Amino acid sequence: MSRSPRGWKSCAVGAAAIGAMLASTACEPSAADDAADSTASGRPSATSPAKPGPTGTTGSATPGPSGSATPGGGSGATGGGSGGGSGAVPACAAEDLSFGTTLEDGKGEVPKHLLITVTNAGDEKCVVHHYPHLFLGDYAEARYPIDVYEDSDPKAPVTLAPGDEAYAALLASGVPMDQYETNTITLLLHGRELGSDGSEPIGVDLPRTVAFDDGARVTYWTTASGFALDFIMSS
């Protein structure tokens, strides 16, 4: 189900599905300039569950109106996922998860390598399926979904005990075309079936403003952060 890279398309998000947003008129990239230096940091240790409200500066998640993603699916070599088949373990609910993002580039480097961390902040074991549906910007003006590294598929859902973390690596720039700058992304959890939605849109802050382009890619969820980062650090 993978798709060829294409220009970002703006979508008006409200009570309507994100799929309906993709039919909106194309937007020109933002010319916003961020003068802040990028700073590499360690993995976040977010412990608070996602709750409605404004997005926080520490990667807190904010559920928004429900929507439908149009992801690029795929499968490939096994990776660092854990948990095997989900069996009777339920899918993680957004309200039982917290999200954070860290910049993996050094000071003075162009910010384009990020790590998304999801933490099971609930009291029960749960599963995160496939990979996060990612859109650029907040859910009011989310842009076209980011494609996935198909060969990052660990071939099994990732099971998280309370307090456990999973990771998805995000490459912001790979093709210098149709750049769009933002300091926030919209995330939807995947449902059990590949291509399905498993949550309402969740706003997640980035550490700083990052320029995305048509080469942006995200990995499947995995419990091995190094495995995820291997897909993006050489780009």
mmCIF file of C-alpha atoms in Angstrom:
data_model
loop_
_atom_site.group_PDB
_atom_site.id
_atom_site.type_symbol
_atom_site.label_atom_id
_atom_site.label_comp_id
_atom_site.label_asym_id
_atom_site.label_seq_id
_atom_site.Cartn_x
_atom_site.Cartn_y
_atom_site.Cartn_z
ATOM 1 C CA MET A 1 0.000 0.000 0.000
ATOM 2 C CA SER A 2 2.986 2.326 -0.289
ATOM 3 C CA ARG A 3 2.599 5.562 -2.173
ATOM 4 C CA SER A 4 4.931 7.600 -4.289
ATOM 5 C CA PRO A 5 6.110 10.898 -2.737
ATOM 6 C CA ARG A 6 3.978 13.835 -3.689
ATOM 7 C CA GLY A 7 3.437 17.434 -2.647
ATOM 8 C CA TRP A 8 1.745 18.164 0.647
ATOM 9 C CA LYS A 9 -1.939 19.010 0.424
ATOM 10 C CA SER A 10 -3.671 21.082 3.065
ATOM 11 C CA CYS A 11 -6.715 19.824 4.798
ATOM 12 C CA ALA A 12 -9.303 21.641 6.876
ATOM 13 C CA VAL A 13 -9.911 19.578 9.976
ATOM 14 C CA GLY A 14 -12.875 19.901 12.245
ATOM 15 C CA ALA A 15 -15.582 17.394 12.979
ATOM 16 C CA ALA A 16 -15.063 16.037 9.455
ATOM 17 C CA ALA A 17 -12.690 13.138 8.767
ATOM 18 C CA ILE A 18 -9.067 13.848 7.873
ATOM 19 C CA GLY A 19 -9.695 11.948 4.655
ATOM 20 C CA ALA A 20 -12.136 14.731 3.658
ATOM 21 C CA MET A 21 -9.416 17.278 4.406
ATOM 22 C CA LEU A 22 -7.152 15.786 1.748
ATOM 23 C CA ALA A 23 -9.529 17.071 -0.940
ATOM 24 C CA SER A 24 -8.868 20.692 0.087
ATOM 25 C CA THR A 25 -6.930 23.224 -1.952
ATOM 26 C CA ALA A 26 -3.115 22.878 -1.872
ATOM 27 C CA CYS A 27 -1.245 25.296 0.358
ATOM 28 C CA GLU A 28 2.035 27.007 -0.268
ATOM 29 C CA PRO A 29 4.794 26.110 2.224
ATOM 30 C CA SER A 30 5.253 28.374 5.206
ATOM 31 C CA ALA A 31 8.137 30.803 5.060
ATOM 32 C CA ALA A 32 8.505 30.873 8.835
ATOM 33 C CA ASP A 33 12.053 31.010 10.027
ATOM 34 C CA ASP A 34 13.265 29.474 13.263
ATOM 35 C CA ALA A 35 16.543 30.914 14.473
ATOM 36 C CA ALA A 36 16.889 28.583 17.461
ATOM 37 C CA ASP A 37 19.822 26.198 17.449
ATOM 38 C CA SER A 38 18.931 22.523 17.314
ATOM 39 C CA THR A 39 19.940 20.527 20.341
ATOM 40 C CA ALA A 40 20.350 16.776 20.645
ATOM 41 C CA SER A 41 18.724 15.339 23.725
ATOM 42 C CA GLY A 42 17.960 12.020 25.373
ATOM 43 C CA ARG A 43 14.699 10.131 25.132
ATOM 44 C CA PRO A 44 11.751 11.748 26.906
ATOM 45 C CA SER A 45 10.302 10.098 29.950
ATOM 46 C CA ALA A 46 6.720 11.240 29.561
ATOM 47 C CA THR A 47 4.455 9.796 32.219
ATOM 48 C CA SER A 48 1.229 11.768 31.988
ATOM 49 C CA PRO A 49 -1.623 10.370 29.883
ATOM 50 C CA ALA A 50 -2.910 12.224 26.846
ATOM 51 C CA LYS A 51 -5.720 14.635 27.703
ATOM 52 C CA PRO A 52 -7.759 17.132 25.694
ATOM 53 C CA GLY A 53 -6.441 20.671 25.750
ATOM 54 C CA PRO A 54 -3.598 22.737 24.236
ATOM 55 C CA THR A 55 -0.464 20.891 23.218
ATOM 56 C CA GLY A 56 2.328 21.141 25.737
ATOM 57 C CA THR A 57 5.962 22.034 25.144
ATOM 58 C CA THR A 58 7.207 18.670 26.397
ATOM 59 C CA GLY A 59 5.552 16.534 23.788
ATOM 60 C CA SER A 60 2.208 16.143 25.554
ATOM 61 C CA ALA A 61 -0.540 14.745 23.369
ATOM 62 C CA THR A 62 -3.867 16.367 22.639
ATOM 63 C CA PRO A 63 -6.714 14.327 21.125
ATOM 64 C CA GLY A 64 -8.753 16.242 18.551
ATOM 65 C CA PRO A 65 -11.665 15.482 16.240
ATOM 66 C CA SER A 66 -11.826 12.020 14.739
ATOM 67 C CA GLY A 67 -10.435 11.508 11.267
ATOM 68 C CA SER A 68 -9.384 8.991 8.676
ATOM 69 C CA ALA A 69 -5.796 8.565 7.574
ATOM 70 C CA THR A 70 -4.592 7.484 4.174
ATOM 71 C CA PRO A 71 -1.295 5.830 5.072
ATOM 72 C CA GLY A 72 1.223 3.965 2.985
ATOM 73 C CA GLY A 73 1.206 0.385 4.206
ATOM 74 C CA GLY A 74 3.912 -2.188 3.886
ATOM 75 C CA SER A 75 5.881 -4.994 5.358
ATOM 76 C CA GLY A 76 9.496 -6.015 5.359
ATOM 77 C CA ALA A 77 12.334 -7.507 7.335
ATOM 78 C CA THR A 78 11.781 -8.130 11.013
ATOM 79 C CA GLY A 79 13.004 -5.441 13.341
ATOM 80 C CA GLY A 80 13.120 -4.494 17.003
ATOM 81 C CA GLY A 81 9.444 -4.899 17.847
ATOM 82 C CA SER A 82 8.322 -6.915 20.856
ATOM 83 C CA GLY A 83 5.282 -8.670 22.183
ATOM 84 C CA GLY A 84 4.520 -11.139 19.378
ATOM 85 C CA GLY A 85 0.866 -11.548 18.491
ATOM 86 C CA SER A 86 -1.527 -9.359 20.417
ATOM 87 C CA GLY A 87 -3.821 -12.272 21.415
ATOM 88 C CA ALA A 88 -6.139 -11.068 24.148
ATOM 89 C CA VAL A 89 -4.074 -7.951 24.836
ATOM 90 C CA PRO A 90 -6.201 -4.919 23.889
ATOM 91 C CA ALA A 91 -5.063 -2.053 21.713
ATOM 92 C CA CYS A 92 -3.726 0.923 23.644
ATOM 93 C CA ALA A 93 -6.246 3.721 24.141
ATOM 94 C CA ALA A 94 -5.017 7.246 23.494
ATOM 95 C CA GLU A 95 -5.958 8.328 27.009
ATOM 96 C CA ASP A 96 -3.618 5.695 28.442
ATOM 97 C CA LEU A 97 -0.616 6.864 26.427
ATOM 98 C CA SER A 98 1.739 9.826 26.538
ATOM 99 C CA PHE A 99 3.883 11.008 23.653
ATOM 100 C CA GLY A 100 7.167 12.862 23.352
ATOM 101 C CA THR A 101 9.606 13.820 20.623
ATOM 102 C CA THR A 102 13.357 14.368 20.712
ATOM 103 C CA LEU A 103 15.699 15.859 18.158
ATOM 104 C CA GLU A 104 18.573 13.526 17.255
ATOM 105 C CA ASP A 105 20.716 16.130 15.446
ATOM 106 C CA GLY A 106 23.673 17.854 17.063
ATOM 107 C CA LYS A 107 23.983 21.549 17.824
ATOM 108 C CA GLY A 108 24.378 23.556 14.634
ATOM 109 C CA GLU A 109 23.094 20.753 12.409
ATOM 110 C CA VAL A 110 19.965 21.090 10.296
ATOM 111 C CA PRO A 111 17.136 19.556 12.364
ATOM 112 C CA LYS A 112 15.663 16.634 10.461
ATOM 113 C CA HIS A 113 16.102 13.454 12.546
ATOM 114 C CA LEU A 114 13.512 12.938 15.282
ATOM 115 C CA LEU A 115 12.471 10.151 17.616
ATOM 116 C CA ILE A 116 8.833 9.793 18.678
ATOM 117 C CA THR A 117 8.321 8.047 22.011
ATOM 118 C CA VAL A 118 5.027 6.590 23.198
ATOM 119 C CA THR A 119 4.714 5.520 26.846
ATOM 120 C CA ASN A 120 2.054 3.282 28.353
ATOM 121 C CA ALA A 121 0.891 5.535 31.178
ATOM 122 C CA GLY A 122 -2.051 3.266 32.002
ATOM 123 C CA ASP A 123 -2.405 0.397 34.465
ATOM 124 C CA GLU A 124 -2.793 -2.465 31.990
ATOM 125 C CA LYS A 125 -0.732 -4.089 29.254
ATOM 126 C CA CYS A 126 -1.740 -2.935 25.763
ATOM 127 C CA VAL A 127 -0.678 -3.070 22.119
ATOM 128 C CA VAL A 128 0.313 -0.391 19.601
ATOM 129 C CA HIS A 129 -0.260 -1.559 16.031
ATOM 130 C CA HIS A 130 1.844 -0.964 12.914
ATOM 131 C CA TYR A 131 3.070 2.662 12.815
ATOM 132 C CA PRO A 132 1.683 6.105 13.698
ATOM 133 C CA HIS A 133 -0.312 7.939 11.034
ATOM 134 C CA LEU A 134 1.464 11.319 10.950
ATOM 135 C CA PHE A 135 0.270 14.626 9.516
ATOM 136 C CA LEU A 136 2.134 17.924 9.539
ATOM 137 C CA GLY A 137 0.764 20.742 11.661
ATOM 138 C CA ASP A 138 -2.053 20.717 14.187
ATOM 139 C CA TYR A 139 -5.344 18.961 13.515
ATOM 140 C CA ALA A 140 -7.039 22.193 12.441
ATOM 141 C CA GLU A 141 -4.803 22.447 9.366
ATOM 142 C CA ALA A 142 -3.110 19.065 9.028
ATOM 143 C CA ARG A 143 -1.252 18.342 5.812
ATOM 144 C CA TYR A 144 -0.822 15.193 3.753
ATOM 145 C CA PRO A 145 0.243 12.049 5.737
ATOM 146 C CA ILE A 146 3.885 11.040 5.967
ATOM 147 C CA ASP A 147 4.911 7.800 4.243
ATOM 148 C CA VAL A 148 6.341 4.820 6.110
ATOM 149 C CA TYR A 149 9.588 2.864 5.810
ATOM 150 C CA GLU A 150 8.022 -0.402 4.697
ATOM 151 C CA ASP A 151 11.018 -2.536 5.654
ATOM 152 C CA SER A 152 10.893 -1.313 9.268
ATOM 153 C CA ASP A 153 7.888 -3.591 9.928
ATOM 154 C CA PRO A 154 8.728 -5.841 12.935
ATOM 155 C CA LYS A 155 6.052 -8.305 11.766
ATOM 156 C CA ALA A 156 4.203 -8.192 15.102
ATOM 157 C CA PRO A 157 2.261 -5.712 17.223
ATOM 158 C CA VAL A 158 4.302 -4.042 19.955
ATOM 159 C CA THR A 159 3.041 -4.920 23.425
ATOM 160 C CA LEU A 160 3.652 -2.419 26.227
ATOM 161 C CA ALA A 161 3.407 -3.171 29.910
ATOM 162 C CA PRO A 162 2.602 -0.194 32.177
ATOM 163 C CA GLY A 163 5.533 2.230 32.004
ATOM 164 C CA ASP A 164 7.028 0.652 28.862
ATOM 165 C CA GLU A 165 8.010 2.729 25.833
ATOM 166 C CA ALA A 166 7.942 2.232 22.079
ATOM 167 C CA TYR A 167 9.597 4.334 19.414
ATOM 168 C CA ALA A 168 9.104 5.493 15.845
ATOM 169 C CA ALA A 169 11.871 7.393 14.053
ATOM 170 C CA LEU A 170 10.906 10.338 11.865
ATOM 171 C CA LEU A 171 12.996 11.716 8.994
ATOM 172 C CA ALA A 172 11.843 15.228 8.129
ATOM 173 C CA SER A 173 13.799 15.919 4.974
ATOM 174 C CA GLY A 174 14.931 13.707 2.124
ATOM 175 C CA VAL A 175 13.810 15.476 -1.064
ATOM 176 C CA PRO A 176 14.253 19.273 -1.112
ATOM 177 C CA MET A 177 10.817 19.940 -2.619
ATOM 178 C CA ASP A 178 7.583 21.384 -1.245
ATOM 179 C CA GLN A 179 9.027 22.286 2.138
ATOM 180 C CA TYR A 180 6.686 22.992 5.019
ATOM 181 C CA GLU A 181 7.829 24.262 8.419
ATOM 182 C CA THR A 182 6.024 23.320 11.609
ATOM 183 C CA ASN A 183 6.660 22.778 15.309
ATOM 184 C CA THR A 184 3.833 20.293 15.800
ATOM 185 C CA ILE A 185 2.522 17.107 14.204
ATOM 186 C CA THR A 186 -0.831 15.346 14.315
ATOM 187 C CA LEU A 187 -0.686 11.653 15.201
ATOM 188 C CA LEU A 188 -3.325 8.941 14.884
ATOM 189 C CA LEU A 189 -2.806 5.489 16.315
ATOM 190 C CA HIS A 190 -3.145 2.624 13.867
ATOM 191 C CA GLY A 191 -5.990 0.132 14.260
ATOM 192 C CA ARG A 192 -5.492 -3.638 14.155
ATOM 193 C CA GLU A 193 -5.952 -3.756 10.377
ATOM 194 C CA LEU A 194 -3.248 -2.162 8.249
ATOM 195 C CA GLY A 195 -4.497 1.208 7.021
ATOM 196 C CA SER A 196 -7.181 1.612 9.693
ATOM 197 C CA ASP A 197 -7.451 4.313 12.357
ATOM 198 C CA GLY A 198 -7.224 3.436 16.037
ATOM 199 C CA SER A 199 -7.719 6.834 17.667
ATOM 200 C CA GLU A 200 -8.790 10.400 17.181
ATOM 201 C CA PRO A 201 -6.095 12.890 16.074
ATOM 202 C CA ILE A 202 -3.529 13.688 18.779
ATOM 203 C CA GLY A 203 -1.427 16.858 18.670
ATOM 204 C CA VAL A 204 2.236 16.268 19.537
ATOM 205 C CA ASP A 205 4.778 19.075 19.866
ATOM 206 C CA LEU A 206 8.215 18.927 18.263
ATOM 207 C CA PRO A 207 11.299 20.198 20.129
ATOM 208 C CA ARG A 208 11.532 23.130 17.674
ATOM 209 C CA THR A 209 10.361 24.211 14.237
ATOM 210 C CA VAL A 210 11.430 21.676 11.610
ATOM 211 C CA ALA A 211 11.306 21.947 7.797
ATOM 212 C CA PHE A 212 9.612 18.886 6.262
ATOM 213 C CA ASP A 213 9.572 17.983 2.587
ATOM 214 C CA ASP A 214 8.438 15.252 0.202
ATOM 215 C CA GLY A 215 11.137 12.900 1.493
ATOM 216 C CA ALA A 216 9.720 12.727 5.036
ATOM 217 C CA ARG A 217 9.324 9.157 6.343
ATOM 218 C CA VAL A 218 8.391 7.414 9.606
ATOM 219 C CA THR A 219 9.146 3.903 10.876
ATOM 220 C CA TYR A 220 6.923 1.284 12.448
ATOM 221 C CA TRP A 221 6.694 1.216 16.244
ATOM 222 C CA THR A 222 9.459 -0.761 17.924
ATOM 223 C CA THR A 223 10.773 -1.188 21.468
ATOM 224 C CA ALA A 224 14.356 -0.756 20.167
ATOM 225 C CA SER A 225 15.058 2.928 19.585
ATOM 226 C CA GLY A 226 18.358 2.154 17.885
ATOM 227 C CA PHE A 227 16.636 -0.083 15.340
ATOM 228 C CA ALA A 228 14.245 2.754 14.450
ATOM 229 C CA LEU A 229 16.995 5.351 14.242
ATOM 230 C CA ASP A 230 19.061 3.168 11.899
ATOM 231 C CA PHE A 231 16.489 3.874 9.173
ATOM 232 C CA ILE A 232 16.880 7.655 9.323
ATOM 233 C CA MET A 233 20.392 8.515 10.554
ATOM 234 C CA SER A 234 22.105 7.701 7.255
ATOM 235 C CA SER A 235 19.847 10.163 5.414
#
